[in-house]
Short mmCIF file of C-alpha atoms in Angstrom, two decimals:
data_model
loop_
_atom_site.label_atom_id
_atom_site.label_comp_id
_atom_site.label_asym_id
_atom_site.label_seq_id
_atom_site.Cartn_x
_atom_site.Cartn_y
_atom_site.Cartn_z
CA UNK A 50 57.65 -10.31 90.87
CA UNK A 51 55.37 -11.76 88.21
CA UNK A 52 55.70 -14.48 86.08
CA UNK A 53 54.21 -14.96 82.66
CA UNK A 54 53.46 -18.52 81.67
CA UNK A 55 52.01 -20.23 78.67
CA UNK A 56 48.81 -20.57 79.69
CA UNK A 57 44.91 -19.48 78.87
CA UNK A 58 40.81 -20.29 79.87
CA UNK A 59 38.03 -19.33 78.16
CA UNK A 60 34.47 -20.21 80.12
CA UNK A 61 30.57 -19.70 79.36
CA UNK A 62 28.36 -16.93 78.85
CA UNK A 63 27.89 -14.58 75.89
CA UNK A 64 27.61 -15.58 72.40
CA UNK A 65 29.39 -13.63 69.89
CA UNK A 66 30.40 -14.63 65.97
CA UNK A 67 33.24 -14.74 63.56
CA UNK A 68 33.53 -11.65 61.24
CA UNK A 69 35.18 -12.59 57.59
CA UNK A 70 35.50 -11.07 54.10
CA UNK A 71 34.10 -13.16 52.02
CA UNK A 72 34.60 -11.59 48.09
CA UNK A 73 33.26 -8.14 48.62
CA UNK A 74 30.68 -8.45 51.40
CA UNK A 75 31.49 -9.18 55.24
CA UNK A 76 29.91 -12.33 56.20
CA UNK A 77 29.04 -13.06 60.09
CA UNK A 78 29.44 -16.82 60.89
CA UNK A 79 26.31 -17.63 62.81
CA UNK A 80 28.07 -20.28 65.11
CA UNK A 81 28.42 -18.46 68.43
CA UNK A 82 31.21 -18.99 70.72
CA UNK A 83 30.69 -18.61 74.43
CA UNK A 84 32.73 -16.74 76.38
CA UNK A 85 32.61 -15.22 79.93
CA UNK A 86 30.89 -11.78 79.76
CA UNK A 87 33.79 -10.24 81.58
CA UNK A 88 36.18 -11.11 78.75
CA UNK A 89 34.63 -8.60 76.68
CA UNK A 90 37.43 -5.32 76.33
CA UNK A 91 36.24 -2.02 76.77
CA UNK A 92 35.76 -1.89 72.53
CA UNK A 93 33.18 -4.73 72.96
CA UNK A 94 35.76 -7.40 71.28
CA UNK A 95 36.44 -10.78 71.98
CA UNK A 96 40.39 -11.29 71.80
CA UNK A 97 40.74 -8.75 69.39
CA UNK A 98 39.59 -6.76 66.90
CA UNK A 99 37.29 -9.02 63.62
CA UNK A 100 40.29 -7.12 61.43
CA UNK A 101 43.35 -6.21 62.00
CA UNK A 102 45.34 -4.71 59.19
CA UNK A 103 43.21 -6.10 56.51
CA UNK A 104 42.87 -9.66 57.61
CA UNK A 105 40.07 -10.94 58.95
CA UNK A 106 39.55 -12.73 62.88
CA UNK A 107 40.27 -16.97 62.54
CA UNK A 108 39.77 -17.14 66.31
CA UNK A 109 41.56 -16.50 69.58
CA UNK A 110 41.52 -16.15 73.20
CA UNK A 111 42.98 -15.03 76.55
CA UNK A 112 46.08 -15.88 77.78
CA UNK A 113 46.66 -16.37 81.57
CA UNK A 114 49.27 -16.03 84.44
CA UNK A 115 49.00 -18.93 87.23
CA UNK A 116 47.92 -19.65 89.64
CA UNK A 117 45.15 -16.92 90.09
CA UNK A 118 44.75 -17.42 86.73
CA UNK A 119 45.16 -13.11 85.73
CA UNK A 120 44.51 -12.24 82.25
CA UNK A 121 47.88 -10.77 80.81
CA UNK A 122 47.30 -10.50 76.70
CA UNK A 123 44.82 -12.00 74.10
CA UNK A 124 46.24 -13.76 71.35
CA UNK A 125 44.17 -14.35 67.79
CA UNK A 126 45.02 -15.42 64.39
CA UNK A 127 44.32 -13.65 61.52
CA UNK A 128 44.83 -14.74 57.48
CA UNK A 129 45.00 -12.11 54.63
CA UNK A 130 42.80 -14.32 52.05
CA UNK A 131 39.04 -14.32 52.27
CA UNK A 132 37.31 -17.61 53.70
CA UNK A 133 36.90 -18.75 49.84
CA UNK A 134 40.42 -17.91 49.19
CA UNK A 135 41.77 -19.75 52.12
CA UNK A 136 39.57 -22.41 52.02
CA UNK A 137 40.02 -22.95 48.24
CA UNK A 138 44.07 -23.08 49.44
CA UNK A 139 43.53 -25.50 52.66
CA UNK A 140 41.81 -28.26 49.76
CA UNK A 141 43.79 -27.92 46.85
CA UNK A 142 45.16 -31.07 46.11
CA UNK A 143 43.69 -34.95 46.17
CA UNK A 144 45.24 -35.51 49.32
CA UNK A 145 43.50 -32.43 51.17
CA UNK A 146 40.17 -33.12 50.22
CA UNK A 147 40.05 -35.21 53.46
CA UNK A 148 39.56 -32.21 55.44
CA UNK A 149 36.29 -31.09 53.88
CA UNK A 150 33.92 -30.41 56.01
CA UNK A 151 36.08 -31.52 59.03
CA UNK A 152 35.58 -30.43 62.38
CA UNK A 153 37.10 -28.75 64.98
CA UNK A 154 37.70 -32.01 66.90
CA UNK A 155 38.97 -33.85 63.82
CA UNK A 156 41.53 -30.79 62.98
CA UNK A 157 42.59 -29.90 66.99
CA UNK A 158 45.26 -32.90 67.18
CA UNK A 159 45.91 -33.21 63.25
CA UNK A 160 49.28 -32.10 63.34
CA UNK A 161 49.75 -32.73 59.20
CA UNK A 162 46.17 -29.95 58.82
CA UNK A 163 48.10 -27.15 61.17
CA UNK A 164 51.58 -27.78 59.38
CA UNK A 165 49.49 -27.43 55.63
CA UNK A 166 48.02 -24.08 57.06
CA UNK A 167 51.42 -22.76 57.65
CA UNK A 168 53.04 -24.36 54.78
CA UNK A 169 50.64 -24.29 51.95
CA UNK A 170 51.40 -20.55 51.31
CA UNK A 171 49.26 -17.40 52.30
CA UNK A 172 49.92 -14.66 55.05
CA UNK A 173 48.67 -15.25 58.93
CA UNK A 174 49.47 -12.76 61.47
CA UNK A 175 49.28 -13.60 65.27
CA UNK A 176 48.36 -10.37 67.09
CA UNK A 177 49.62 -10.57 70.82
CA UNK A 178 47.23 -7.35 72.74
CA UNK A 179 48.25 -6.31 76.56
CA UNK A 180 45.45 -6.30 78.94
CA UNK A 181 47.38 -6.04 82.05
CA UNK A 182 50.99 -4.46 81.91
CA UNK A 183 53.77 -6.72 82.10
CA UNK A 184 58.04 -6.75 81.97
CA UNK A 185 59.05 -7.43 78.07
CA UNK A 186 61.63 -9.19 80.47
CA UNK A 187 59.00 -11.75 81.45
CA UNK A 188 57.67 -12.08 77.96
CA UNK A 189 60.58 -13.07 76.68
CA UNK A 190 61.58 -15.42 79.11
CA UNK A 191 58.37 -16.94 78.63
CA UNK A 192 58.60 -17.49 75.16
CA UNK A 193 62.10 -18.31 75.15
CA UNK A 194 61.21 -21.43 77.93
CA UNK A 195 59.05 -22.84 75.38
CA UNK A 196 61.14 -22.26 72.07
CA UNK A 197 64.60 -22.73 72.91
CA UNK A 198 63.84 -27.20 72.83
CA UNK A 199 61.70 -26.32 69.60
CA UNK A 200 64.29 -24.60 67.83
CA UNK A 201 67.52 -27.19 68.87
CA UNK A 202 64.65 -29.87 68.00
CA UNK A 203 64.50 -28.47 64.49
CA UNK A 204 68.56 -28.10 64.12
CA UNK A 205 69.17 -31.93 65.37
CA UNK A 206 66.11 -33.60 63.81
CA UNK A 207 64.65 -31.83 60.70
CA UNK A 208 67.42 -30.16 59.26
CA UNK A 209 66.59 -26.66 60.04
CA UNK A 210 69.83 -24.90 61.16
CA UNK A 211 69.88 -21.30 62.59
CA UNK A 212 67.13 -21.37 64.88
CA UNK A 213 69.15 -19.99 68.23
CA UNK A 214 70.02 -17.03 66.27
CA UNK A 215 66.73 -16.46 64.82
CA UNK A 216 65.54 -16.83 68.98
CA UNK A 217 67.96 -14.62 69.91
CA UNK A 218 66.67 -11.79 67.84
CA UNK A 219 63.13 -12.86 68.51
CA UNK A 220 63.68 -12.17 72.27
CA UNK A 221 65.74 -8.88 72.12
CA UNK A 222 62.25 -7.73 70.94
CA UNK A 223 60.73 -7.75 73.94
CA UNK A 224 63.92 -7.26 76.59
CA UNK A 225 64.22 -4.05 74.46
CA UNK A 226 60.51 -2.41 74.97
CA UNK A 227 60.67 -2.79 79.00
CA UNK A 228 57.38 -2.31 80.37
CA UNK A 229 54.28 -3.07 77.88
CA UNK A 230 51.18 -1.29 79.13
CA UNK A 231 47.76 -2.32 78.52
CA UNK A 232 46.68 -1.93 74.48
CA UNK A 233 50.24 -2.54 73.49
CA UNK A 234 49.54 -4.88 70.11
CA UNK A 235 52.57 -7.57 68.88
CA UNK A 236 52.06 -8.77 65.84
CA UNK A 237 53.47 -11.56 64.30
CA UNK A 238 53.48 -12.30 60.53
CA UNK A 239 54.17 -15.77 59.18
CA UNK A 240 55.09 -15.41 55.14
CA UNK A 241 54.41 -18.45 53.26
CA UNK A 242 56.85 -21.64 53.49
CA UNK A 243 58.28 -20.65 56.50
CA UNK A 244 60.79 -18.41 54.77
CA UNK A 245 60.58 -14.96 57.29
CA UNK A 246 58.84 -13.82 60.00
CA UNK A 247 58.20 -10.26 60.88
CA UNK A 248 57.59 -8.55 64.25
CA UNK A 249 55.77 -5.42 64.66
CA UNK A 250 54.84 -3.26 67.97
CA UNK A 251 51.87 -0.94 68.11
CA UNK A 252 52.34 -0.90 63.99
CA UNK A 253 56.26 -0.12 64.34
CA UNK A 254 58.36 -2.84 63.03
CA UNK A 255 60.98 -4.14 65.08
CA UNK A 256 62.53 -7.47 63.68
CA UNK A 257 62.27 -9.23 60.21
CA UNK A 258 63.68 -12.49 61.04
CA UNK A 259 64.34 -14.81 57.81
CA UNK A 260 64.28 -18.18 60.21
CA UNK A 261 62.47 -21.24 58.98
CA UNK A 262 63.34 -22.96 62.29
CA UNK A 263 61.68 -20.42 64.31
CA UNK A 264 58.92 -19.92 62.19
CA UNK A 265 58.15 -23.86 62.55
CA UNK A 266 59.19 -23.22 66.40
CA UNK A 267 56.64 -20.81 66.77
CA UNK A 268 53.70 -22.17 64.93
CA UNK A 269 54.71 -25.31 66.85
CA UNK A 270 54.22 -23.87 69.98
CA UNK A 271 50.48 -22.61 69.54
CA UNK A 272 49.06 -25.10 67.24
CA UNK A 273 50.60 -27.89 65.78
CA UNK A 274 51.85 -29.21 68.84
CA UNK A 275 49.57 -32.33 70.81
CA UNK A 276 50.66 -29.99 73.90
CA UNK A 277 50.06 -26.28 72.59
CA UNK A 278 50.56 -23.57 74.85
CA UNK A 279 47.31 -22.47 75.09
CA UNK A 280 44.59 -25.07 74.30
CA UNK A 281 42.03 -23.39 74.37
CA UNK A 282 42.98 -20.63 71.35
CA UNK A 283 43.87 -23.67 69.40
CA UNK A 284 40.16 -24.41 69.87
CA UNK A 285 39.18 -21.67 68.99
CA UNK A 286 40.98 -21.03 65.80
CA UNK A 287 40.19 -24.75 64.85
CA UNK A 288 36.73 -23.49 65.13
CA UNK A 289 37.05 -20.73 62.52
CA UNK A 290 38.65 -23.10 60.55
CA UNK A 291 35.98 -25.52 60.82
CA UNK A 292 33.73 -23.08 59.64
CA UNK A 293 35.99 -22.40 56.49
CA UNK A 294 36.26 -26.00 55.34
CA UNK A 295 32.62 -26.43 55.70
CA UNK A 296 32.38 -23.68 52.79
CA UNK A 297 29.17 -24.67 50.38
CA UNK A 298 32.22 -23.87 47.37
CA UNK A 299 33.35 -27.51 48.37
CA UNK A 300 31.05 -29.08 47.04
CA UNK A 301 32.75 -28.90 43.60
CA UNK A 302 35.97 -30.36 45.04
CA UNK A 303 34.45 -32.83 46.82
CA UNK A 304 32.40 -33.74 43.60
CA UNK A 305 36.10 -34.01 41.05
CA UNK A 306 36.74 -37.21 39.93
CA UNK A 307 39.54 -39.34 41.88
CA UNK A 308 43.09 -39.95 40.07
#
């Protein structure tokens, strides 16, 4: 009987690049990750497609089972505005203009930067895709081990009520499908300020969940956490966003007079 944990690794080997619209021409960010050469799906992509319903790649990785370590699903973040768009969001005000130009080491444990990219407005979808079958049973439990603190957290601490409910409907998602065989895609979209959440399976939707609690819960658990459940797809995404706050378009924000 297997067990799916919150885990992931990524290693060393081939380079590849971030794909992103940028107004109306595809840009390729030179930076190359490195990455094992087996972690390269049969399509040639690197935890997922560089689109994915008209958004464009931030990063991602694999996630793992323990202890051998077994590949289950990739996991990557996607955003609906081009780099300039999102970029032009992440600085917008006096007090973001600190993050210009930051890296991926100054953004990785800044939880106030990953709470702004979920609050600030904008649409991010994470897409969850199978690459070894696996019990929605499991999933869920898995997911359920590491939001069930997160969501009484936000009821008892920062006022956001509902959140067992908003679980609760999270996990039938995944007790309902059974089985998922390999190239079975999850998506999760995050709608600005927290206000919904929607679920989708291989395109079909299967939950709109109007939870702030969980949507914090969630985002929480991947990225604005000290402790996220996979490290290493935080790095990566704080990578792509590395990449978008080092934008030459800054240079006019960084250049506006002080209040």
């Amino acid at each position: 009987d297997r067990l799916l944990v919150v885990s992931a690794g990524v290693g060393v080997g081939v380079g590849v690049g971030w794909y992103w619209h940028s107004g109306d021409s595809a840009v390729v960010h030179a930076k190359a990750r490195e990455v094992h050469a087996d972690e390269v799906d049969e399509t040639g992509e690197v935890s997922g497609p560089a689109e994915f319903n008209g958004q464009w790649k931030v990063g991602g990785g694999f996630r793992r089972m323990t202890p051998l370590k077994v590949k289950v699903y990739t996991i990557a973040m996607y955003a609906r505005e081009s780099a300039d768009e999102l970029s032009a969001r992440l600085l917008s005000s006096e007090t973001a203009s600190k993050w210009i130009n930051a890296s991926a080491d100054d953004v990785m444990g800044d939880e106030e930067f990953w709470l702004h990219l979920l609050d600030s407005g904008g649409e991010i979808t994470l897409l969850m895709t199978v690459v070894r079958s696996v019990g929605g049973k499991h999933m869920q439990q898995g997911f359920d081990r590491a939001l069930i603190k997160r969501v009484r957290r936000a009821d008892k601490e920062m006022n956001m009520p509902g959140g067992k409910a908003g679980l609760k409907k999270f996990n039938k998602v995944f007790t309902d499908l059974g089985t998922l065989p390999v190239g079975t895609k999850v998506a999760i979209t995050f709608h600005p300020g927290r206000s919904a959440l929607d679920v989708t399976v291989n395109g079909e939707s299967k939950a709109s969940i109007a939870s702030p609690a969980l949507s914090w819960a969630l985002w929480d658990m991947f990225f604005a956490s000290s402790s996220p459940a996979s490290p290493e797809v935080k790095r990566s995404v704080a990578d792509g966003l590395a990449s978008v706050l080092a934008l030459d378009s800054h240079a006019t924000i960084a250049a506006s007079p002080r209040g």
